[in-house]
Amino acid sequence: MSVFPMAEKQEIVQPEQLHFKDDGVYPGSVLPVLLYRAAITADAQDRASVFERGFAQNDWRNSWRNGVYSFAHYHSTAHEALGVYSGSARLRLGGEH
């Protein structure tokens, strides 16, 4: 048995696509931010591990739990994925404006 609980099989969730204009300060991307609402369902006690397993299966490394940077930054050579397993997250994306 795996140490990571599996999400129940469900229909594929289609993401919302959010596009941001270049704010002149932080380099933008022509690619959209993909927002998946209710992307997983799991009865696991530790639902964060469901995200961690999915990220690991896609070879997405350098993960951590509990928080995001409180200051503006960007990734010039990488994408970022955020899994919210409980509650909500409030982020500023696309620069100050």
mmCIF file of N, CA, C and O in Angstrom:
data_model
loop_
_atom_site.group_PDB
_atom_site.id
_atom_site.type_symbol
_atom_site.label_atom_id
_atom_site.label_comp_id
_atom_site.label_asym_id
_atom_site.label_seq_id
_atom_site.Cartn_x
_atom_site.Cartn_y
_atom_site.Cartn_z
ATOM 1 N N MET A 1 0.837 -1.181 0.000
ATOM 2 C CA MET A 1 0.000 0.000 0.000
ATOM 3 C C MET A 1 0.880 1.241 0.000
ATOM 4 O O MET A 1 1.877 1.310 0.689
ATOM 5 N N SER A 2 0.519 2.236 -0.761
ATOM 6 C CA SER A 2 1.282 3.469 -0.881
ATOM 7 C C SER A 2 1.131 4.318 0.383
ATOM 8 O O SER A 2 0.106 4.288 1.042
ATOM 9 N N VAL A 3 2.163 5.077 0.692
ATOM 10 C CA VAL A 3 2.071 5.996 1.824
ATOM 11 C C VAL A 3 1.276 7.235 1.460
ATOM 12 O O VAL A 3 0.894 8.007 2.318
ATOM 13 N N PHE A 4 1.032 7.428 0.162
ATOM 14 C CA PHE A 4 0.248 8.565 -0.298
ATOM 15 C C PHE A 4 -1.143 8.101 -0.674
ATOM 16 O O PHE A 4 -1.302 7.217 -1.501
ATOM 17 N N PRO A 5 -2.193 8.682 -0.091
ATOM 18 C CA PRO A 5 -3.545 8.289 -0.485
ATOM 19 C C PRO A 5 -3.830 8.750 -1.904
ATOM 20 O O PRO A 5 -3.321 9.765 -2.359
ATOM 21 N N MET A 6 -4.617 7.996 -2.599
ATOM 22 C CA MET A 6 -4.977 8.321 -3.976
ATOM 23 C C MET A 6 -6.266 9.119 -3.994
ATOM 24 O O MET A 6 -7.159 8.884 -3.194
ATOM 25 N N ALA A 7 -6.342 10.036 -4.913
ATOM 26 C CA ALA A 7 -7.594 10.759 -5.125
ATOM 27 C C ALA A 7 -8.572 9.819 -5.801
ATOM 28 O O ALA A 7 -8.177 8.925 -6.543
ATOM 29 N N GLU A 8 -9.829 10.017 -5.518
ATOM 30 C CA GLU A 8 -10.843 9.223 -6.195
ATOM 31 C C GLU A 8 -10.851 9.599 -7.662
ATOM 32 O O GLU A 8 -10.560 10.725 -8.029
ATOM 33 N N LYS A 9 -11.195 8.631 -8.520
ATOM 34 C CA LYS A 9 -11.316 8.950 -9.937
ATOM 35 C C LYS A 9 -12.495 9.881 -10.130
ATOM 36 O O LYS A 9 -13.547 9.696 -9.549
ATOM 37 N N GLN A 10 -12.295 10.881 -10.954
ATOM 38 C CA GLN A 10 -13.352 11.832 -11.233
ATOM 39 C C GLN A 10 -13.189 12.320 -12.653
ATOM 40 O O GLN A 10 -12.194 12.047 -13.296
ATOM 41 N N GLU A 11 -14.158 13.061 -13.110
ATOM 42 C CA GLU A 11 -14.074 13.597 -14.451
ATOM 43 C C GLU A 11 -12.986 14.652 -14.517
ATOM 44 O O GLU A 11 -12.654 15.290 -13.519
ATOM 45 N N ILE A 12 -12.434 14.840 -15.692
ATOM 46 C CA ILE A 12 -11.382 15.834 -15.883
ATOM 47 C C ILE A 12 -11.960 17.224 -15.681
ATOM 48 O O ILE A 12 -12.989 17.572 -16.246
ATOM 49 N N VAL A 13 -11.300 18.001 -14.858
ATOM 50 C CA VAL A 13 -11.703 19.373 -14.580
ATOM 51 C C VAL A 13 -11.044 20.279 -15.605
ATOM 52 O O VAL A 13 -9.831 20.203 -15.814
ATOM 53 N N GLN A 14 -11.813 21.118 -16.256
ATOM 54 C CA GLN A 14 -11.262 22.065 -17.217
ATOM 55 C C GLN A 14 -10.845 23.338 -16.475
ATOM 56 O O GLN A 14 -11.607 23.872 -15.680
ATOM 57 N N PRO A 15 -9.642 23.829 -16.737
ATOM 58 C CA PRO A 15 -9.168 24.998 -15.997
ATOM 59 C C PRO A 15 -9.712 26.312 -16.557
ATOM 60 O O PRO A 15 -10.029 26.421 -17.738
ATOM 61 N N GLU A 16 -9.809 27.289 -15.667
ATOM 62 C CA GLU A 16 -10.021 28.661 -16.103
ATOM 63 C C GLU A 16 -8.668 29.155 -16.594
ATOM 64 O O GLU A 16 -7.628 28.787 -16.044
ATOM 65 N N GLN A 17 -8.666 29.966 -17.643
ATOM 66 C CA GLN A 17 -7.422 30.517 -18.163
ATOM 67 C C GLN A 17 -7.396 32.015 -17.894
ATOM 68 O O GLN A 17 -8.270 32.744 -18.347
ATOM 69 N N LEU A 18 -6.393 32.447 -17.142
ATOM 70 C CA LEU A 18 -6.260 33.851 -16.771
ATOM 71 C C LEU A 18 -5.060 34.438 -17.500
ATOM 72 O O LEU A 18 -3.947 33.917 -17.407
ATOM 73 N N HIS A 19 -5.275 35.523 -18.242
ATOM 74 C CA HIS A 19 -4.208 36.170 -19.000
ATOM 75 C C HIS A 19 -3.883 37.517 -18.355
ATOM 76 O O HIS A 19 -4.783 38.239 -17.923
ATOM 77 N N PHE A 20 -2.621 37.849 -18.308
ATOM 78 C CA PHE A 20 -2.174 39.108 -17.713
ATOM 79 C C PHE A 20 -1.370 39.890 -18.730
ATOM 80 O O PHE A 20 -0.516 39.340 -19.416
ATOM 81 N N LYS A 21 -1.621 41.193 -18.793
ATOM 82 C CA LYS A 21 -0.841 42.072 -19.650
ATOM 83 C C LYS A 21 0.482 42.374 -18.955
ATOM 84 O O LYS A 21 0.574 42.352 -17.728
ATOM 85 N N ASP A 22 1.495 42.670 -19.737
ATOM 86 C CA ASP A 22 2.795 43.053 -19.208
ATOM 87 C C ASP A 22 2.643 44.341 -18.412
ATOM 88 O O ASP A 22 2.112 45.332 -18.910
ATOM 89 N N ASP A 23 3.091 44.335 -17.158
ATOM 90 C CA ASP A 23 2.954 45.536 -16.316
ATOM 91 C C ASP A 23 4.165 46.451 -16.431
ATOM 92 O O ASP A 23 4.224 47.493 -15.784
ATOM 93 N N GLY A 24 5.148 46.083 -17.229
ATOM 94 C CA GLY A 24 6.327 46.905 -17.416
ATOM 95 C C GLY A 24 7.372 46.755 -16.334
ATOM 96 O O GLY A 24 8.451 47.330 -16.425
ATOM 97 N N VAL A 25 7.076 46.009 -15.289
ATOM 98 C CA VAL A 25 8.016 45.816 -14.186
ATOM 99 C C VAL A 25 8.503 44.370 -14.154
ATOM 100 O O VAL A 25 9.697 44.104 -14.126
ATOM 101 N N TYR A 26 7.558 43.440 -14.114
ATOM 102 C CA TYR A 26 7.891 42.021 -14.089
ATOM 103 C C TYR A 26 7.619 41.428 -15.458
ATOM 104 O O TYR A 26 6.557 41.672 -16.026
ATOM 105 N N PRO A 27 8.558 40.637 -15.968
ATOM 106 C CA PRO A 27 8.328 40.035 -17.275
ATOM 107 C C PRO A 27 7.078 39.167 -17.247
ATOM 108 O O PRO A 27 6.877 38.397 -16.311
ATOM 109 N N GLY A 28 6.250 39.309 -18.231
ATOM 110 C CA GLY A 28 5.039 38.503 -18.313
ATOM 111 C C GLY A 28 5.279 37.269 -19.159
ATOM 112 O O GLY A 28 6.372 37.012 -19.646
ATOM 113 N N SER A 29 4.254 36.507 -19.320
ATOM 114 C CA SER A 29 4.291 35.314 -20.153
ATOM 115 C C SER A 29 3.098 35.351 -21.082
ATOM 116 O O SER A 29 2.029 35.842 -20.713
ATOM 117 N N VAL A 30 3.279 34.818 -22.274
ATOM 118 C CA VAL A 30 2.148 34.708 -23.187
ATOM 119 C C VAL A 30 1.245 33.549 -22.778
ATOM 120 O O VAL A 30 0.112 33.458 -23.224
ATOM 121 N N LEU A 31 1.765 32.681 -21.895
ATOM 122 C CA LEU A 31 0.978 31.545 -21.427
ATOM 123 C C LEU A 31 0.039 31.984 -20.307
ATOM 124 O O LEU A 31 0.392 32.821 -19.483
ATOM 125 N N PRO A 32 -1.148 31.401 -20.252
ATOM 126 C CA PRO A 32 -2.092 31.784 -19.198
ATOM 127 C C PRO A 32 -1.782 31.096 -17.869
ATOM 128 O O PRO A 32 -1.106 30.072 -17.821
ATOM 129 N N VAL A 33 -2.293 31.681 -16.798
ATOM 130 C CA VAL A 33 -2.351 30.988 -15.515
ATOM 131 C C VAL A 33 -3.528 30.036 -15.619
ATOM 132 O O VAL A 33 -4.606 30.414 -16.081
ATOM 133 N N LEU A 34 -3.334 28.791 -15.241
ATOM 134 C CA LEU A 34 -4.414 27.800 -15.282
ATOM 135 C C LEU A 34 -4.938 27.609 -13.865
ATOM 136 O O LEU A 34 -4.189 27.256 -12.959
ATOM 137 N N LEU A 35 -6.221 27.840 -13.680
ATOM 138 C CA LEU A 35 -6.858 27.714 -12.370
ATOM 139 C C LEU A 35 -7.831 26.544 -12.417
ATOM 140 O O LEU A 35 -8.834 26.588 -13.123
ATOM 141 N N TYR A 36 -7.502 25.493 -11.689
ATOM 142 C CA TYR A 36 -8.350 24.316 -11.591
ATOM 143 C C TYR A 36 -9.097 24.379 -10.265
ATOM 144 O O TYR A 36 -8.483 24.278 -9.213
ATOM 145 N N ARG A 37 -10.385 24.541 -10.311
ATOM 146 C CA ARG A 37 -11.187 24.533 -9.080
ATOM 147 C C ARG A 37 -11.663 23.097 -8.831
ATOM 148 O O ARG A 37 -12.061 22.406 -9.747
ATOM 149 N N ALA A 38 -11.605 22.668 -7.589
ATOM 150 C CA ALA A 38 -12.013 21.305 -7.225
ATOM 151 C C ALA A 38 -11.287 20.271 -8.086
ATOM 152 O O ALA A 38 -11.888 19.372 -8.639
ATOM 153 N N ALA A 39 -9.971 20.427 -8.179
ATOM 154 C CA ALA A 39 -9.170 19.559 -9.043
ATOM 155 C C ALA A 39 -9.042 18.137 -8.500
ATOM 156 O O ALA A 39 -8.833 17.213 -9.263
ATOM 157 N N ILE A 40 -9.151 17.966 -7.190
ATOM 158 C CA ILE A 40 -9.049 16.626 -6.605
ATOM 159 C C ILE A 40 -10.210 16.394 -5.651
ATOM 160 O O ILE A 40 -10.798 17.328 -5.128
ATOM 161 N N THR A 41 -10.507 15.147 -5.474
ATOM 162 C CA THR A 41 -11.395 14.739 -4.395
ATOM 163 C C THR A 41 -10.667 13.631 -3.648
ATOM 164 O O THR A 41 -10.062 12.757 -4.253
ATOM 165 N N ALA A 42 -10.666 13.707 -2.358
ATOM 166 C CA ALA A 42 -9.981 12.692 -1.573
ATOM 167 C C ALA A 42 -10.552 12.667 -0.169
ATOM 168 O O ALA A 42 -10.868 13.707 0.394
ATOM 169 N N ASP A 43 -10.674 11.472 0.351
ATOM 170 C CA ASP A 43 -11.114 11.312 1.730
ATOM 171 C C ASP A 43 -9.927 11.163 2.666
ATOM 172 O O ASP A 43 -10.099 10.891 3.842
ATOM 173 N N ALA A 44 -8.739 11.356 2.138
ATOM 174 C CA ALA A 44 -7.533 11.171 2.938
ATOM 175 C C ALA A 44 -7.473 12.177 4.077
ATOM 176 O O ALA A 44 -7.919 13.311 3.939
ATOM 177 N N GLN A 45 -6.915 11.743 5.188
ATOM 178 C CA GLN A 45 -6.751 12.642 6.319
ATOM 179 C C GLN A 45 -5.741 13.737 5.977
ATOM 180 O O GLN A 45 -5.879 14.874 6.403
ATOM 181 N N ASP A 46 -4.726 13.401 5.191
ATOM 182 C CA ASP A 46 -3.689 14.346 4.788
ATOM 183 C C ASP A 46 -3.819 14.611 3.291
ATOM 184 O O ASP A 46 -3.122 14.023 2.479
ATOM 185 N N ARG A 47 -4.750 15.506 2.934
ATOM 186 C CA ARG A 47 -5.018 15.765 1.517
ATOM 187 C C ARG A 47 -3.854 16.436 0.808
ATOM 188 O O ARG A 47 -3.724 16.334 -0.400
ATOM 189 N N ALA A 48 -2.989 17.117 1.539
ATOM 190 C CA ALA A 48 -1.823 17.732 0.900
ATOM 191 C C ALA A 48 -0.963 16.678 0.218
ATOM 192 O O ALA A 48 -0.363 16.936 -0.831
ATOM 193 N N SER A 49 -0.919 15.482 0.777
ATOM 194 C CA SER A 49 -0.102 14.422 0.179
ATOM 195 C C SER A 49 -0.631 13.995 -1.187
ATOM 196 O O SER A 49 0.123 13.502 -2.017
ATOM 197 N N VAL A 50 -1.920 14.198 -1.432
ATOM 198 C CA VAL A 50 -2.479 13.884 -2.751
ATOM 199 C C VAL A 50 -1.848 14.815 -3.788
ATOM 200 O O VAL A 50 -1.448 14.388 -4.871
ATOM 201 N N PHE A 51 -1.735 16.097 -3.455
ATOM 202 C CA PHE A 51 -1.054 17.030 -4.357
ATOM 203 C C PHE A 51 0.418 16.661 -4.505
ATOM 204 O O PHE A 51 0.950 16.653 -5.611
ATOM 205 N N GLU A 52 1.074 16.377 -3.399
ATOM 206 C CA GLU A 52 2.495 16.051 -3.450
ATOM 207 C C GLU A 52 2.762 14.852 -4.344
ATOM 208 O O GLU A 52 3.722 14.832 -5.106
ATOM 209 N N ARG A 53 1.907 13.859 -4.273
ATOM 210 C CA ARG A 53 2.083 12.685 -5.117
ATOM 211 C C ARG A 53 1.906 13.052 -6.593
ATOM 212 O O ARG A 53 2.685 12.642 -7.442
ATOM 213 N N GLY A 54 0.876 13.837 -6.888
ATOM 214 C CA GLY A 54 0.665 14.261 -8.274
ATOM 215 C C GLY A 54 1.814 15.093 -8.797
ATOM 216 O O GLY A 54 2.260 14.914 -9.937
ATOM 217 N N PHE A 55 2.321 15.985 -7.978
ATOM 218 C CA PHE A 55 3.460 16.802 -8.397
ATOM 219 C C PHE A 55 4.672 15.907 -8.652
ATOM 220 O O PHE A 55 5.381 16.065 -9.640
ATOM 221 N N ALA A 56 4.930 14.966 -7.747
ATOM 222 C CA ALA A 56 6.076 14.059 -7.901
ATOM 223 C C ALA A 56 5.936 13.197 -9.156
ATOM 224 O O ALA A 56 6.921 12.950 -9.855
ATOM 225 N N GLN A 57 4.721 12.738 -9.447
ATOM 226 C CA GLN A 57 4.509 11.918 -10.637
ATOM 227 C C GLN A 57 4.800 12.687 -11.919
ATOM 228 O O GLN A 57 5.096 12.096 -12.940
ATOM 229 N N ASN A 58 4.698 14.012 -11.869
ATOM 230 C CA ASN A 58 5.007 14.849 -13.025
ATOM 231 C C ASN A 58 6.441 15.372 -12.981
ATOM 232 O O ASN A 58 6.817 16.218 -13.785
ATOM 233 N N ASP A 59 7.231 14.875 -12.021
ATOM 234 C CA ASP A 59 8.622 15.271 -11.840
ATOM 235 C C ASP A 59 8.750 16.758 -11.515
ATOM 236 O O ASP A 59 9.678 17.430 -11.955
ATOM 237 N N TRP A 60 7.767 17.290 -10.784
ATOM 238 C CA TRP A 60 7.811 18.680 -10.321
ATOM 239 C C TRP A 60 8.457 18.659 -8.959
ATOM 240 O O TRP A 60 7.880 18.167 -7.988
ATOM 241 N N ARG A 61 9.649 19.199 -8.876
ATOM 242 C CA ARG A 61 10.465 19.102 -7.670
ATOM 243 C C ARG A 61 10.460 20.382 -6.861
ATOM 244 O O ARG A 61 9.842 21.362 -7.226
ATOM 245 N N ASN A 62 11.213 20.364 -5.762
ATOM 246 C CA ASN A 62 11.392 21.518 -4.880
ATOM 247 C C ASN A 62 10.081 21.973 -4.259
ATOM 248 O O ASN A 62 9.804 23.163 -4.173
ATOM 249 N N SER A 63 9.266 21.045 -3.832
ATOM 250 C CA SER A 63 7.977 21.414 -3.245
ATOM 251 C C SER A 63 8.105 21.621 -1.741
ATOM 252 O O SER A 63 9.042 21.150 -1.103
ATOM 253 N N TRP A 64 7.179 22.359 -1.203
ATOM 254 C CA TRP A 64 7.095 22.587 0.229
ATOM 255 C C TRP A 64 5.642 22.814 0.607
ATOM 256 O O TRP A 64 4.797 23.035 -0.247
ATOM 257 N N ARG A 65 5.359 22.786 1.867
ATOM 258 C CA ARG A 65 4.007 23.021 2.375
ATOM 259 C C ARG A 65 3.946 24.328 3.143
ATOM 260 O O ARG A 65 4.940 24.807 3.661
ATOM 261 N N ASN A 66 2.724 24.809 3.240
ATOM 262 C CA ASN A 66 2.398 25.914 4.152
ATOM 263 C C ASN A 66 2.987 27.267 3.753
ATOM 264 O O ASN A 66 3.849 27.804 4.416
ATOM 265 N N GLY A 67 2.474 27.810 2.686
ATOM 266 C CA GLY A 67 2.794 29.194 2.401
ATOM 267 C C GLY A 67 3.395 29.459 1.046
ATOM 268 O O GLY A 67 3.880 28.555 0.366
ATOM 269 N N VAL A 68 3.336 30.719 0.689
ATOM 270 C CA VAL A 68 3.959 31.228 -0.527
ATOM 271 C C VAL A 68 4.768 32.461 -0.134
ATOM 272 O O VAL A 68 4.584 33.013 0.948
ATOM 273 N N TYR A 69 5.641 32.882 -1.018
ATOM 274 C CA TYR A 69 6.438 34.078 -0.725
ATOM 275 C C TYR A 69 5.527 35.282 -0.529
ATOM 276 O O TYR A 69 4.549 35.454 -1.241
ATOM 277 N N SER A 70 5.890 36.136 0.409
ATOM 278 C CA SER A 70 5.096 37.333 0.688
ATOM 279 C C SER A 70 5.556 38.526 -0.138
ATOM 280 O O SER A 70 5.007 39.614 -0.022
ATOM 281 N N PHE A 71 6.561 38.333 -0.986
ATOM 282 C CA PHE A 71 7.088 39.422 -1.800
ATOM 283 C C PHE A 71 6.949 39.071 -3.282
ATOM 284 O O PHE A 71 6.879 37.905 -3.656
ATOM 285 N N ALA A 72 6.906 40.109 -4.100
ATOM 286 C CA ALA A 72 6.760 39.903 -5.539
ATOM 287 C C ALA A 72 8.020 39.262 -6.112
ATOM 288 O O ALA A 72 9.140 39.618 -5.733
ATOM 289 N N HIS A 73 7.820 38.291 -6.993
ATOM 290 C CA HIS A 73 8.936 37.635 -7.657
ATOM 291 C C HIS A 73 8.418 36.991 -8.937
ATOM 292 O O HIS A 73 7.216 36.936 -9.169
ATOM 293 N N TYR A 74 9.315 36.520 -9.749
ATOM 294 C CA TYR A 74 8.926 35.801 -10.959
ATOM 295 C C TYR A 74 9.955 34.715 -11.247
ATOM 296 O O TYR A 74 11.047 34.719 -10.687
ATOM 297 N N HIS A 75 9.563 33.804 -12.103
ATOM 298 C CA HIS A 75 10.431 32.695 -12.505
ATOM 299 C C HIS A 75 10.717 32.845 -13.994
ATOM 300 O O HIS A 75 9.802 32.732 -14.806
ATOM 301 N N SER A 76 11.957 33.102 -14.338
ATOM 302 C CA SER A 76 12.300 33.336 -15.739
ATOM 303 C C SER A 76 12.470 32.040 -16.523
ATOM 304 O O SER A 76 12.359 32.053 -17.750
ATOM 305 N N THR A 77 12.705 30.925 -15.841
ATOM 306 C CA THR A 77 12.955 29.675 -16.557
ATOM 307 C C THR A 77 12.111 28.516 -16.041
ATOM 308 O O THR A 77 12.418 27.367 -16.319
ATOM 309 N N ALA A 78 11.073 28.808 -15.282
ATOM 310 C CA ALA A 78 10.280 27.724 -14.694
ATOM 311 C C ALA A 78 8.823 28.142 -14.549
ATOM 312 O O ALA A 78 8.490 29.317 -14.570
ATOM 313 N N HIS A 79 7.992 27.151 -14.399
ATOM 314 C CA HIS A 79 6.587 27.367 -14.087
ATOM 315 C C HIS A 79 6.397 27.047 -12.609
ATOM 316 O O HIS A 79 7.231 26.404 -11.986
ATOM 317 N N GLU A 80 5.289 27.474 -12.063
ATOM 318 C CA GLU A 80 5.015 27.204 -10.656
ATOM 319 C C GLU A 80 3.633 26.589 -10.533
ATOM 320 O O GLU A 80 2.716 26.973 -11.247
ATOM 321 N N ALA A 81 3.507 25.625 -9.641
ATOM 322 C CA ALA A 81 2.217 24.992 -9.372
ATOM 323 C C ALA A 81 1.913 25.155 -7.887
ATOM 324 O O ALA A 81 2.799 25.018 -7.053
ATOM 325 N N LEU A 82 0.669 25.454 -7.582
ATOM 326 C CA LEU A 82 0.234 25.614 -6.200
ATOM 327 C C LEU A 82 -0.998 24.757 -6.000
ATOM 328 O O LEU A 82 -1.962 24.873 -6.751
ATOM 329 N N GLY A 83 -0.976 23.904 -5.010
ATOM 330 C CA GLY A 83 -2.133 23.093 -4.662
ATOM 331 C C GLY A 83 -2.703 23.565 -3.340
ATOM 332 O O GLY A 83 -1.985 23.613 -2.343
ATOM 333 N N VAL A 84 -3.961 23.916 -3.314
ATOM 334 C CA VAL A 84 -4.621 24.344 -2.077
ATOM 335 C C VAL A 84 -5.532 23.196 -1.649
ATOM 336 O O VAL A 84 -6.533 22.928 -2.296
ATOM 337 N N TYR A 85 -5.184 22.529 -0.583
ATOM 338 C CA TYR A 85 -5.923 21.340 -0.175
ATOM 339 C C TYR A 85 -7.020 21.635 0.830
ATOM 340 O O TYR A 85 -7.885 20.811 1.073
ATOM 341 N N SER A 86 -7.006 22.826 1.431
ATOM 342 C CA SER A 86 -8.022 23.189 2.397
ATOM 343 C C SER A 86 -8.068 24.701 2.498
ATOM 344 O O SER A 86 -7.024 25.361 2.447
ATOM 345 N N GLY A 87 -9.245 25.256 2.613
ATOM 346 C CA GLY A 87 -9.360 26.696 2.746
ATOM 347 C C GLY A 87 -9.206 27.404 1.420
ATOM 348 O O GLY A 87 -9.725 26.959 0.408
ATOM 349 N N SER A 88 -8.429 28.486 1.421
ATOM 350 C CA SER A 88 -8.266 29.270 0.199
ATOM 351 C C SER A 88 -6.878 29.876 0.174
ATOM 352 O O SER A 88 -6.151 29.851 1.158
ATOM 353 N N ALA A 89 -6.525 30.425 -0.965
ATOM 354 C CA ALA A 89 -5.258 31.127 -1.118
ATOM 355 C C ALA A 89 -5.548 32.448 -1.826
ATOM 356 O O ALA A 89 -6.398 32.510 -2.705
ATOM 357 N N ARG A 90 -4.842 33.462 -1.394
ATOM 358 C CA ARG A 90 -4.985 34.762 -2.046
ATOM 359 C C ARG A 90 -3.618 35.142 -2.575
ATOM 360 O O ARG A 90 -2.657 35.263 -1.812
ATOM 361 N N LEU A 91 -3.537 35.304 -3.898
ATOM 362 C CA LEU A 91 -2.265 35.580 -4.549
ATOM 363 C C LEU A 91 -2.379 36.817 -5.425
ATOM 364 O O LEU A 91 -3.443 37.113 -5.962
ATOM 365 N N ARG A 92 -1.273 37.503 -5.591
ATOM 366 C CA ARG A 92 -1.194 38.568 -6.591
ATOM 367 C C ARG A 92 -0.372 37.987 -7.734
ATOM 368 O O ARG A 92 0.788 37.612 -7.543
ATOM 369 N N LEU A 93 -0.972 37.919 -8.904
ATOM 370 C CA LEU A 93 -0.294 37.373 -10.086
ATOM 371 C C LEU A 93 -0.229 38.444 -11.165
ATOM 372 O O LEU A 93 -1.129 39.259 -11.288
ATOM 373 N N GLY A 94 0.841 38.436 -11.931
ATOM 374 C CA GLY A 94 0.926 39.357 -13.050
ATOM 375 C C GLY A 94 1.478 40.726 -12.712
ATOM 376 O O GLY A 94 1.376 41.638 -13.507
ATOM 377 N N GLY A 95 2.058 40.911 -11.535
ATOM 378 C CA GLY A 95 2.655 42.186 -11.171
ATOM 379 C C GLY A 95 1.750 43.047 -10.308
ATOM 380 O O GLY A 95 0.658 42.651 -9.904
ATOM 381 N N GLU A 96 2.220 44.241 -10.025
ATOM 382 C CA GLU A 96 1.511 45.164 -9.131
ATOM 383 C C GLU A 96 0.181 45.636 -9.696
ATOM 384 O O GLU A 96 -0.727 45.974 -8.953
ATOM 385 N N HIS A 97 0.070 45.747 -11.005
ATOM 386 C CA HIS A 97 -1.137 46.303 -11.618
ATOM 387 C C HIS A 97 -2.032 45.224 -12.169
ATOM 388 O O HIS A 97 -2.970 45.464 -12.826
#
